[in-house]
GROMACS .gro file of C-alpha atoms in nm:
model
  447
    1UNK     CA    1   0.000   0.000   0.000
    2UNK     CA    2   0.142   0.345  -0.092
    3UNK     CA    3   0.272   0.563   0.189
    4UNK     CA    4   0.017   0.827   0.094
    5UNK     CA    5  -0.257   0.589   0.207
    6UNK     CA    6  -0.077   0.438   0.505
    7UNK     CA    7  -0.056   0.752   0.713
    8UNK     CA    8  -0.376   0.941   0.639
    9UNK     CA    9  -0.538   0.856   0.969
   10UNK     CA   10  -0.242   0.748   1.181
   11UNK     CA   11  -0.143   0.950   1.486
   12UNK     CA   12   0.195   0.846   1.627
   13UNK     CA   13   0.251   0.745   1.985
   14UNK     CA   14   0.321   1.049   2.200
   15UNK     CA   15   0.366   1.138   2.562
   16UNK     CA   16   0.039   1.221   2.739
   17UNK     CA   17  -0.050   1.589   2.697
   18UNK     CA   18  -0.005   1.800   3.006
   19UNK     CA   19  -0.329   1.987   2.955
   20UNK     CA   20  -0.629   1.869   2.758
   21UNK     CA   21  -0.851   2.152   2.875
   22UNK     CA   22  -0.612   2.443   2.907
   23UNK     CA   23  -0.416   2.652   2.665
   24UNK     CA   24  -0.076   2.769   2.551
   25UNK     CA   25   0.081   3.108   2.501
   26UNK     CA   26   0.286   3.061   2.186
   27UNK     CA   27   0.553   3.275   2.028
   28UNK     CA   28   0.562   3.233   1.651
   29UNK     CA   29   0.877   3.376   1.493
   30UNK     CA   30   1.017   3.373   1.141
   31UNK     CA   31   1.365   3.225   1.133
   32UNK     CA   32   1.677   3.401   1.001
   33UNK     CA   33   1.530   3.752   0.999
   34UNK     CA   34   1.663   4.043   1.206
   35UNK     CA   35   1.496   4.240   1.362
   36UNK     CA   36   1.256   3.951   1.431
   37UNK     CA   37   0.909   3.918   1.284
   38UNK     CA   38   0.696   3.749   1.549
   39UNK     CA   39   0.349   3.705   1.697
   40UNK     CA   40   0.234   3.598   2.044
   41UNK     CA   41  -0.079   3.383   2.024
   42UNK     CA   42  -0.319   3.240   2.278
   43UNK     CA   43  -0.430   2.896   2.166
   44UNK     CA   44  -0.620   2.601   2.307
   45UNK     CA   45  -0.370   2.325   2.379
   46UNK     CA   46  -0.590   2.081   2.189
   47UNK     CA   47  -0.624   2.288   1.872
   48UNK     CA   48  -0.573   2.068   1.566
   49UNK     CA   49  -0.266   2.132   1.353
   50UNK     CA   50  -0.479   2.210   1.047
   51UNK     CA   51  -0.663   2.479   1.246
   52UNK     CA   52  -0.339   2.614   1.393
   53UNK     CA   53  -0.207   2.646   1.038
   54UNK     CA   54  -0.498   2.879   0.953
   55UNK     CA   55  -0.442   3.079   1.272
   56UNK     CA   56  -0.073   3.129   1.193
   57UNK     CA   57  -0.152   3.227   0.835
   58UNK     CA   58  -0.395   3.492   0.959
   59UNK     CA   59  -0.173   3.616   1.242
   60UNK     CA   60   0.144   3.643   1.038
   61UNK     CA   61  -0.027   3.784   0.731
   62UNK     CA   62   0.036   3.506   0.480
   63UNK     CA   63  -0.217   3.436   0.204
   64UNK     CA   64  -0.226   3.055   0.233
   65UNK     CA   65  -0.121   3.003  -0.130
   66UNK     CA   66   0.136   2.730  -0.074
   67UNK     CA   67   0.206   2.399   0.095
   68UNK     CA   68   0.319   2.380   0.456
   69UNK     CA   69   0.450   2.123   0.701
   70UNK     CA   70   0.522   2.076   1.071
   71UNK     CA   71   0.822   1.914   1.239
   72UNK     CA   72   0.896   1.873   1.607
   73UNK     CA   73   1.205   2.060   1.723
   74UNK     CA   74   1.224   1.898   2.066
   75UNK     CA   75   1.524   1.702   1.941
   76UNK     CA   76   1.679   1.860   1.627
   77UNK     CA   77   1.917   1.564   1.591
   78UNK     CA   78   1.637   1.305   1.569
   79UNK     CA   79   1.575   1.251   1.197
   80UNK     CA   80   1.306   0.990   1.265
   81UNK     CA   81   1.050   1.235   1.397
   82UNK     CA   82   0.741   1.250   1.173
   83UNK     CA   83   0.650   1.545   0.953
   84UNK     CA   84   0.288   1.656   0.931
   85UNK     CA   85   0.139   1.789   0.608
   86UNK     CA   86  -0.209   1.893   0.488
   87UNK     CA   87  -0.451   1.628   0.366
   88UNK     CA   88  -0.442   1.742   0.003
   89UNK     CA   89  -0.065   1.680  -0.011
   90UNK     CA   90  -0.130   1.308   0.025
   91UNK     CA   91  -0.374   1.311  -0.264
   92UNK     CA   92  -0.156   1.508  -0.505
   93UNK     CA   93   0.205   1.416  -0.427
   94UNK     CA   94   0.419   1.118  -0.337
   95UNK     CA   95   0.483   1.104   0.038
   96UNK     CA   96   0.750   0.946   0.256
   97UNK     CA   97   0.723   0.694   0.536
   98UNK     CA   98   0.762   0.958   0.808
   99UNK     CA   99   0.496   1.196   0.671
  100UNK     CA  100   0.156   1.214   0.842
  101UNK     CA  101  -0.174   1.390   0.781
  102UNK     CA  102  -0.210   1.696   1.005
  103UNK     CA  103  -0.593   1.689   1.007
  104UNK     CA  104  -0.733   1.652   1.355
  105UNK     CA  105  -0.392   1.603   1.521
  106UNK     CA  106  -0.399   1.798   1.851
  107UNK     CA  107  -0.119   2.039   1.923
  108UNK     CA  108  -0.047   1.847   2.245
  109UNK     CA  109   0.083   1.562   2.028
  110UNK     CA  110   0.391   1.778   1.967
  111UNK     CA  111   0.399   2.041   2.243
  112UNK     CA  112   0.363   1.984   2.619
  113UNK     CA  113   0.556   2.221   2.843
  114UNK     CA  114   0.710   2.567   2.855
  115UNK     CA  115   1.010   2.582   2.625
  116UNK     CA  116   0.888   2.310   2.386
  117UNK     CA  117   0.937   2.406   2.022
  118UNK     CA  118   0.772   2.318   1.694
  119UNK     CA  119   0.886   2.394   1.340
  120UNK     CA  120   0.638   2.525   1.080
  121UNK     CA  121   0.749   2.570   0.720
  122UNK     CA  122   0.536   2.760   0.471
  123UNK     CA  123   0.597   2.772   0.093
  124UNK     CA  124   0.854   2.510  -0.003
  125UNK     CA  125   0.988   2.743  -0.272
  126UNK     CA  126   1.059   3.047  -0.054
  127UNK     CA  127   1.094   2.817   0.249
  128UNK     CA  128   0.966   3.040   0.526
  129UNK     CA  129   1.064   2.856   0.845
  130UNK     CA  130   0.888   2.954   1.167
  131UNK     CA  131   0.975   2.848   1.519
  132UNK     CA  132   0.682   2.808   1.756
  133UNK     CA  133   0.776   2.814   2.124
  134UNK     CA  134   0.555   2.750   2.428
  135UNK     CA  135   0.598   3.056   2.650
  136UNK     CA  136   0.333   2.959   2.906
  137UNK     CA  137   0.075   2.692   2.987
  138UNK     CA  138  -0.260   2.837   3.097
  139UNK     CA  139  -0.562   2.692   3.274
  140UNK     CA  140  -0.809   2.854   3.036
  141UNK     CA  141  -0.809   2.788   2.662
  142UNK     CA  142  -1.023   3.049   2.491
  143UNK     CA  143  -1.044   3.128   2.121
  144UNK     CA  144  -0.735   3.201   1.916
  145UNK     CA  145  -0.614   3.552   1.981
  146UNK     CA  146  -0.305   3.754   1.898
  147UNK     CA  147  -0.169   3.919   2.213
  148UNK     CA  148   0.133   4.097   2.073
  149UNK     CA  149   0.381   4.097   1.788
  150UNK     CA  150   0.618   4.299   1.578
  151UNK     CA  151   0.679   4.386   1.216
  152UNK     CA  152   0.502   4.293   0.896
  153UNK     CA  153   0.511   3.956   0.729
  154UNK     CA  154   0.720   3.955   0.406
  155UNK     CA  155   0.529   3.966   0.076
  156UNK     CA  156   0.434   3.634  -0.081
  157UNK     CA  157   0.669   3.492  -0.347
  158UNK     CA  158   0.945   3.743  -0.276
  159UNK     CA  159   1.217   3.477  -0.283
  160UNK     CA  160   1.259   3.375   0.078
  161UNK     CA  161   1.491   3.544   0.325
  162UNK     CA  162   1.738   3.650   0.055
  163UNK     CA  163   1.464   3.803  -0.159
  164UNK     CA  164   1.325   3.978   0.148
  165UNK     CA  165   1.666   4.124   0.230
  166UNK     CA  166   1.697   4.250  -0.127
  167UNK     CA  167   1.352   4.409  -0.104
  168UNK     CA  168   1.457   4.602   0.208
  169UNK     CA  169   1.780   4.713   0.036
  170UNK     CA  170   1.584   4.844  -0.261
  171UNK     CA  171   1.348   5.028  -0.027
  172UNK     CA  172   1.638   5.197   0.148
  173UNK     CA  173   1.840   5.280  -0.166
  174UNK     CA  174   1.678   5.482  -0.449
  175UNK     CA  175   1.979   5.399  -0.669
  176UNK     CA  176   1.973   5.024  -0.610
  177UNK     CA  177   2.042   4.812  -0.918
  178UNK     CA  178   1.709   4.632  -0.873
  179UNK     CA  179   1.506   4.952  -0.831
  180UNK     CA  180   1.334   4.912  -1.171
  181UNK     CA  181   1.239   4.554  -1.087
  182UNK     CA  182   1.135   4.581  -0.722
  183UNK     CA  183   1.091   4.952  -0.664
  184UNK     CA  184   0.712   4.961  -0.677
  185UNK     CA  185   0.679   4.666  -0.439
  186UNK     CA  186   0.946   4.802  -0.205
  187UNK     CA  187   0.788   5.146  -0.181
  188UNK     CA  188   0.445   4.998  -0.102
  189UNK     CA  189   0.578   4.768   0.169
  190UNK     CA  190   0.613   4.886   0.529
  191UNK     CA  191   0.831   4.634   0.716
  192UNK     CA  192   0.749   4.787   1.056
  193UNK     CA  193   0.370   4.770   1.018
  194UNK     CA  194   0.184   4.571   1.282
  195UNK     CA  195  -0.168   4.628   1.416
  196UNK     CA  196  -0.280   4.373   1.673
  197UNK     CA  197  -0.646   4.472   1.637
  198UNK     CA  198  -0.635   4.425   1.260
  199UNK     CA  199  -0.466   4.087   1.310
  200UNK     CA  200  -0.741   3.974   1.549
  201UNK     CA  201  -1.011   4.088   1.308
  202UNK     CA  202  -0.852   3.875   1.038
  203UNK     CA  203  -0.817   3.578   1.273
  204UNK     CA  204  -1.184   3.605   1.367
  205UNK     CA  205  -1.298   3.642   1.007
  206UNK     CA  206  -1.094   3.349   0.880
  207UNK     CA  207  -1.196   3.130   1.174
  208UNK     CA  208  -1.560   3.200   1.088
  209UNK     CA  209  -1.496   3.111   0.723
  210UNK     CA  210  -1.317   2.790   0.824
  211UNK     CA  211  -1.613   2.696   1.047
  212UNK     CA  212  -1.850   2.742   0.751
  213UNK     CA  213  -1.632   2.509   0.543
  214UNK     CA  214  -1.619   2.245   0.817
  215UNK     CA  215  -1.995   2.248   0.864
  216UNK     CA  216  -2.068   2.228   0.492
  217UNK     CA  217  -1.814   1.949   0.434
  218UNK     CA  218  -1.953   1.751   0.727
  219UNK     CA  219  -2.305   1.767   0.585
  220UNK     CA  220  -2.235   1.713   0.214
  221UNK     CA  221  -2.000   1.471   0.042
  222UNK     CA  222  -2.045   1.674  -0.278
  223UNK     CA  223  -1.925   1.992  -0.108
  224UNK     CA  224  -1.641   1.803   0.057
  225UNK     CA  225  -1.526   1.675  -0.283
  226UNK     CA  226  -1.437   2.028  -0.393
  227UNK     CA  227  -1.394   2.220  -0.067
  228UNK     CA  228  -1.091   2.013   0.025
  229UNK     CA  229  -0.905   2.183  -0.261
  230UNK     CA  230  -1.010   2.534  -0.167
  231UNK     CA  231  -0.902   2.780   0.100
  232UNK     CA  232  -1.195   2.972   0.255
  233UNK     CA  233  -1.013   3.304   0.254
  234UNK     CA  234  -0.924   3.277  -0.116
  235UNK     CA  235  -1.285   3.223  -0.230
  236UNK     CA  236  -1.487   3.462  -0.012
  237UNK     CA  237  -1.799   3.459  -0.232
  238UNK     CA  238  -1.804   3.079  -0.238
  239UNK     CA  239  -1.760   3.073   0.140
  240UNK     CA  240  -2.051   3.315   0.184
  241UNK     CA  241  -2.265   3.099  -0.046
  242UNK     CA  242  -2.187   2.788   0.160
  243UNK     CA  243  -2.306   2.969   0.471
  244UNK     CA  244  -2.624   3.090   0.299
  245UNK     CA  245  -2.697   2.738   0.172
  246UNK     CA  246  -2.765   2.629   0.534
  247UNK     CA  247  -2.658   2.271   0.480
  248UNK     CA  248  -2.667   2.199   0.852
  249UNK     CA  249  -3.044   2.251   0.869
  250UNK     CA  250  -3.297   1.968   0.820
  251UNK     CA  251  -3.424   1.909   0.467
  252UNK     CA  252  -3.794   1.853   0.401
  253UNK     CA  253  -4.010   1.790   0.096
  254UNK     CA  254  -4.212   2.104   0.015
  255UNK     CA  255  -4.587   2.091  -0.038
  256UNK     CA  256  -4.545   2.198  -0.402
  257UNK     CA  257  -4.282   1.932  -0.484
  258UNK     CA  258  -4.516   1.772  -0.741
  259UNK     CA  259  -4.563   2.104  -0.921
  260UNK     CA  260  -4.188   2.175  -0.918
  261UNK     CA  261  -4.112   1.835  -1.074
  262UNK     CA  262  -4.420   1.835  -1.301
  263UNK     CA  263  -4.231   1.759  -1.627
  264UNK     CA  264  -4.073   1.446  -1.475
  265UNK     CA  265  -4.398   1.340  -1.307
  266UNK     CA  266  -4.592   1.374  -1.633
  267UNK     CA  267  -4.336   1.179  -1.836
  268UNK     CA  268  -4.314   0.898  -1.581
  269UNK     CA  269  -4.693   0.870  -1.553
  270UNK     CA  270  -4.726   0.851  -1.930
  271UNK     CA  271  -4.456   0.582  -1.937
  272UNK     CA  272  -4.617   0.348  -1.685
  273UNK     CA  273  -4.817   0.168  -1.952
  274UNK     CA  274  -4.540   0.207  -2.208
  275UNK     CA  275  -4.513   0.465  -2.487
  276UNK     CA  276  -4.461   0.333  -2.839
  277UNK     CA  277  -4.187   0.543  -2.996
  278UNK     CA  278  -4.211   0.665  -3.354
  279UNK     CA  279  -4.023   0.484  -3.627
  280UNK     CA  280  -3.744   0.742  -3.588
  281UNK     CA  281  -3.728   0.671  -3.213
  282UNK     CA  282  -3.905   0.984  -3.084
  283UNK     CA  283  -4.193   1.033  -2.841
  284UNK     CA  284  -4.530   1.062  -3.017
  285UNK     CA  285  -4.674   1.413  -3.068
  286UNK     CA  286  -4.952   1.367  -2.810
  287UNK     CA  287  -4.696   1.309  -2.533
  288UNK     CA  288  -4.474   1.594  -2.658
  289UNK     CA  289  -4.772   1.830  -2.650
  290UNK     CA  290  -4.838   1.750  -2.283
  291UNK     CA  291  -4.476   1.793  -2.185
  292UNK     CA  292  -4.443   2.123  -2.373
  293UNK     CA  293  -4.712   2.270  -2.151
  294UNK     CA  294  -4.496   2.199  -1.846
  295UNK     CA  295  -4.150   2.298  -1.975
  296UNK     CA  296  -4.058   2.668  -1.998
  297UNK     CA  297  -3.928   2.823  -2.320
  298UNK     CA  298  -4.032   2.567  -2.580
  299UNK     CA  299  -4.066   2.753  -2.908
  300UNK     CA  300  -4.316   2.719  -3.193
  301UNK     CA  301  -4.639   2.522  -3.245
  302UNK     CA  302  -4.479   2.193  -3.347
  303UNK     CA  303  -4.545   1.888  -3.130
  304UNK     CA  304  -4.258   1.687  -3.274
  305UNK     CA  305  -3.984   1.595  -3.027
  306UNK     CA  306  -3.715   1.675  -3.283
  307UNK     CA  307  -3.824   2.041  -3.269
  308UNK     CA  308  -3.792   2.068  -2.890
  309UNK     CA  309  -3.453   1.979  -2.744
  310UNK     CA  310  -3.590   2.030  -2.391
  311UNK     CA  311  -3.823   1.731  -2.435
  312UNK     CA  312  -3.535   1.517  -2.560
  313UNK     CA  313  -3.325   1.618  -2.262
  314UNK     CA  314  -3.608   1.545  -2.021
  315UNK     CA  315  -3.646   1.199  -2.170
  316UNK     CA  316  -3.272   1.131  -2.142
  317UNK     CA  317  -3.247   1.267  -1.787
  318UNK     CA  318  -3.538   1.049  -1.670
  319UNK     CA  319  -3.362   0.746  -1.822
  320UNK     CA  320  -3.023   0.832  -1.669
  321UNK     CA  321  -3.188   0.864  -1.326
  322UNK     CA  322  -3.332   0.516  -1.357
  323UNK     CA  323  -3.693   0.633  -1.385
  324UNK     CA  324  -3.748   0.510  -1.741
  325UNK     CA  325  -3.595   0.283  -2.004
  326UNK     CA  326  -3.638   0.188  -2.368
  327UNK     CA  327  -3.725  -0.171  -2.456
  328UNK     CA  328  -3.801  -0.292  -2.811
  329UNK     CA  329  -3.911   0.049  -2.931
  330UNK     CA  330  -4.120   0.124  -2.623
  331UNK     CA  331  -4.038   0.395  -2.371
  332UNK     CA  332  -4.149   0.263  -2.031
  333UNK     CA  333  -4.123   0.333  -1.661
  334UNK     CA  334  -3.889   0.124  -1.451
  335UNK     CA  335  -4.007  -0.027  -1.124
  336UNK     CA  336  -3.889   0.274  -0.926
  337UNK     CA  337  -4.029   0.504  -1.193
  338UNK     CA  338  -4.368   0.337  -1.164
  339UNK     CA  339  -4.367   0.393  -0.789
  340UNK     CA  340  -4.265   0.758  -0.838
  341UNK     CA  341  -4.550   0.818  -1.086
  342UNK     CA  342  -4.802   0.877  -0.808
  343UNK     CA  343  -4.567   0.955  -0.521
  344UNK     CA  344  -4.414   1.306  -0.547
  345UNK     CA  345  -4.214   1.257  -0.226
  346UNK     CA  346  -4.045   0.947  -0.366
  347UNK     CA  347  -3.988   1.123  -0.699
  348UNK     CA  348  -3.827   1.416  -0.516
  349UNK     CA  349  -3.608   1.180  -0.315
  350UNK     CA  350  -3.507   0.973  -0.618
  351UNK     CA  351  -3.407   1.270  -0.834
  352UNK     CA  352  -3.217   1.454  -0.561
  353UNK     CA  353  -3.013   1.142  -0.496
  354UNK     CA  354  -2.917   1.112  -0.864
  355UNK     CA  355  -2.786   1.462  -0.929
  356UNK     CA  356  -2.548   1.587  -1.039
  357UNK     CA  357  -2.514   1.327  -1.314
  358UNK     CA  358  -2.242   1.505  -1.513
  359UNK     CA  359  -1.968   1.253  -1.594
  360UNK     CA  360  -1.692   1.496  -1.689
  361UNK     CA  361  -1.498   1.610  -1.380
  362UNK     CA  362  -1.511   1.979  -1.469
  363UNK     CA  363  -1.883   1.970  -1.550
  364UNK     CA  364  -1.955   1.780  -1.230
  365UNK     CA  365  -1.773   2.036  -1.017
  366UNK     CA  366  -1.946   2.320  -1.202
  367UNK     CA  367  -2.276   2.144  -1.124
  368UNK     CA  368  -2.190   2.123  -0.753
  369UNK     CA  369  -2.119   2.497  -0.752
  370UNK     CA  370  -2.454   2.553  -0.926
  371UNK     CA  371  -2.634   2.353  -0.656
  372UNK     CA  372  -2.463   2.555  -0.382
  373UNK     CA  373  -2.559   2.883  -0.545
  374UNK     CA  374  -2.922   2.783  -0.593
  375UNK     CA  375  -2.939   2.658  -0.234
  376UNK     CA  376  -2.803   2.999  -0.130
  377UNK     CA  377  -3.055   3.186  -0.345
  378UNK     CA  378  -2.796   3.353  -0.570
  379UNK     CA  379  -2.936   3.487  -0.898
  380UNK     CA  380  -2.621   3.603  -1.080
  381UNK     CA  381  -2.432   3.276  -1.067
  382UNK     CA  382  -2.168   3.335  -1.335
  383UNK     CA  383  -1.911   3.535  -1.132
  384UNK     CA  384  -1.900   3.294  -0.840
  385UNK     CA  385  -1.881   2.996  -1.076
  386UNK     CA  386  -1.580   3.155  -1.248
  387UNK     CA  387  -1.409   3.243  -0.918
  388UNK     CA  388  -1.451   2.894  -0.776
  389UNK     CA  389  -1.373   2.695  -1.091
  390UNK     CA  390  -1.059   2.905  -1.136
  391UNK     CA  391  -0.958   2.837  -0.776
  392UNK     CA  392  -1.011   2.466  -0.847
  393UNK     CA  393  -0.753   2.505  -1.129
  394UNK     CA  394  -0.997   2.460  -1.418
  395UNK     CA  395  -0.934   2.662  -1.732
  396UNK     CA  396  -1.104   2.688  -2.069
  397UNK     CA  397  -0.879   2.604  -2.362
  398UNK     CA  398  -0.973   2.937  -2.522
  399UNK     CA  399  -0.908   3.127  -2.199
  400UNK     CA  400  -1.276   3.218  -2.164
  401UNK     CA  401  -1.482   3.282  -1.851
  402UNK     CA  402  -1.556   2.960  -1.661
  403UNK     CA  403  -1.883   3.116  -1.548
  404UNK     CA  404  -2.010   3.096  -1.905
  405UNK     CA  405  -1.985   2.717  -1.906
  406UNK     CA  406  -2.303   2.513  -1.900
  407UNK     CA  407  -2.338   2.179  -1.720
  408UNK     CA  408  -2.599   1.909  -1.769
  409UNK     CA  409  -2.744   2.004  -1.432
  410UNK     CA  410  -2.799   2.360  -1.552
  411UNK     CA  411  -2.987   2.227  -1.854
  412UNK     CA  412  -3.204   2.025  -1.620
  413UNK     CA  413  -3.276   2.339  -1.421
  414UNK     CA  414  -3.396   2.515  -1.737
  415UNK     CA  415  -3.675   2.257  -1.755
  416UNK     CA  416  -3.766   2.327  -1.395
  417UNK     CA  417  -3.781   2.703  -1.450
  418UNK     CA  418  -3.476   2.776  -1.234
  419UNK     CA  419  -3.216   2.854  -1.501
  420UNK     CA  420  -3.215   3.050  -1.826
  421UNK     CA  421  -3.201   2.852  -2.154
  422UNK     CA  422  -2.839   2.963  -2.192
  423UNK     CA  423  -2.589   3.209  -2.048
  424UNK     CA  424  -2.648   3.428  -2.354
  425UNK     CA  425  -3.025   3.433  -2.327
  426UNK     CA  426  -3.178   3.781  -2.312
  427UNK     CA  427  -3.433   3.655  -2.065
  428UNK     CA  428  -3.350   3.748  -1.704
  429UNK     CA  429  -3.258   3.470  -1.465
  430UNK     CA  430  -3.580   3.343  -1.305
  431UNK     CA  431  -3.629   3.414  -0.934
  432UNK     CA  432  -3.529   3.127  -0.708
  433UNK     CA  433  -3.822   2.991  -0.511
  434UNK     CA  434  -3.794   2.840  -0.165
  435UNK     CA  435  -3.878   2.507  -0.329
  436UNK     CA  436  -3.588   2.537  -0.572
  437UNK     CA  437  -3.353   2.620  -0.285
  438UNK     CA  438  -3.475   2.321  -0.086
  439UNK     CA  439  -3.433   2.097  -0.393
  440UNK     CA  440  -3.068   2.204  -0.428
  441UNK     CA  441  -3.002   2.169  -0.055
  442UNK     CA  442  -3.154   1.822  -0.054
  443UNK     CA  443  -2.938   1.713  -0.347
  444UNK     CA  444  -2.626   1.840  -0.168
  445UNK     CA  445  -2.714   1.673   0.163
  446UNK     CA  446  -2.829   1.346   0.000
  447UNK     CA  447  -2.493   1.301  -0.173
   0.00000   0.00000   0.00000
């Protein structure tokens, strides 16, 4: 079994923590920089390493763009001590025998008493090494808070300690040889800046965002499948949408569920006795006429399926969800479809458990974002879709806006009156009803 799988849930043997209920006063200092850049933090002794990572990022002023790792410094000569890394590192990179997943590992696994030290490295390119030292052990834990500190965190991607030193030289010397290259950055950077109140506001804000992520991931496997590759502070609109989606609240079937799913209900009912398809394999005009009355934006008087792509999509979606099938030229309801024909609650439950049904990875993730936005009641869904898909590292080959993409789920929503026929439609986006929001929430929670 690969090392990346072996250590995902393993916590090494450690000495018993000295305080499971109390807290630590920690000094976090960047190595090899004079005068020192440091923060004094109050932390619960049992804070998980993945949460402490977010606290340090907020307190120091980093942007959480890069990988990080932890290593005990209680014995610098012991090369067998494990290294802890974020969960996504085990999914995306090869890992060594002594590397462990940081998620859920309490700080007391590595720190116990005053004077104990822990190494934290951020950005393996610039290699910003921090030393975390226990200054005091307290009886009360309390929320993360910055108590004191000095000097501003270096800019991201400046080139490590050597690049930082060069930046300060350029700032101090108008004639420096790198003035044309770094002058604008150097002039805008104040190395002495530190505002403890601003730091605590950022800590509080990012802790709230992280809590939203944790809650949403705990309640939805679909959300968890993409949120694990996102940082809450880097996708603020997506984070706000997750909070507005209220995935921790109970889901119920609305009274108008049958009306909301009327196109599916009508097709399944008509299929119970079997529908003889035309010689070309289409639904007969009488069935198309009924469905057209229930699907928004069908155009023209024709009752031929070939003239109404929405009817063809409805037929295919019902089949892909296991509600219908084709057998010897007859379109018929399956066993579950037959039961759903007169049971709107079962129909609601069946469909919400089948979506999203996009097979392509990018389309599936776009569909998940669509569900989150509808659950949150967001009308203009293009900008957030672009922000989040870009953060997930998806790109269009032509460099276009990811928010203009269209998933199979969005096409389904056009038939339910929730989405426009296309991103380029002149028709305004329909208002999102409470029923539509509940439908999206149920699909996310049922995943």
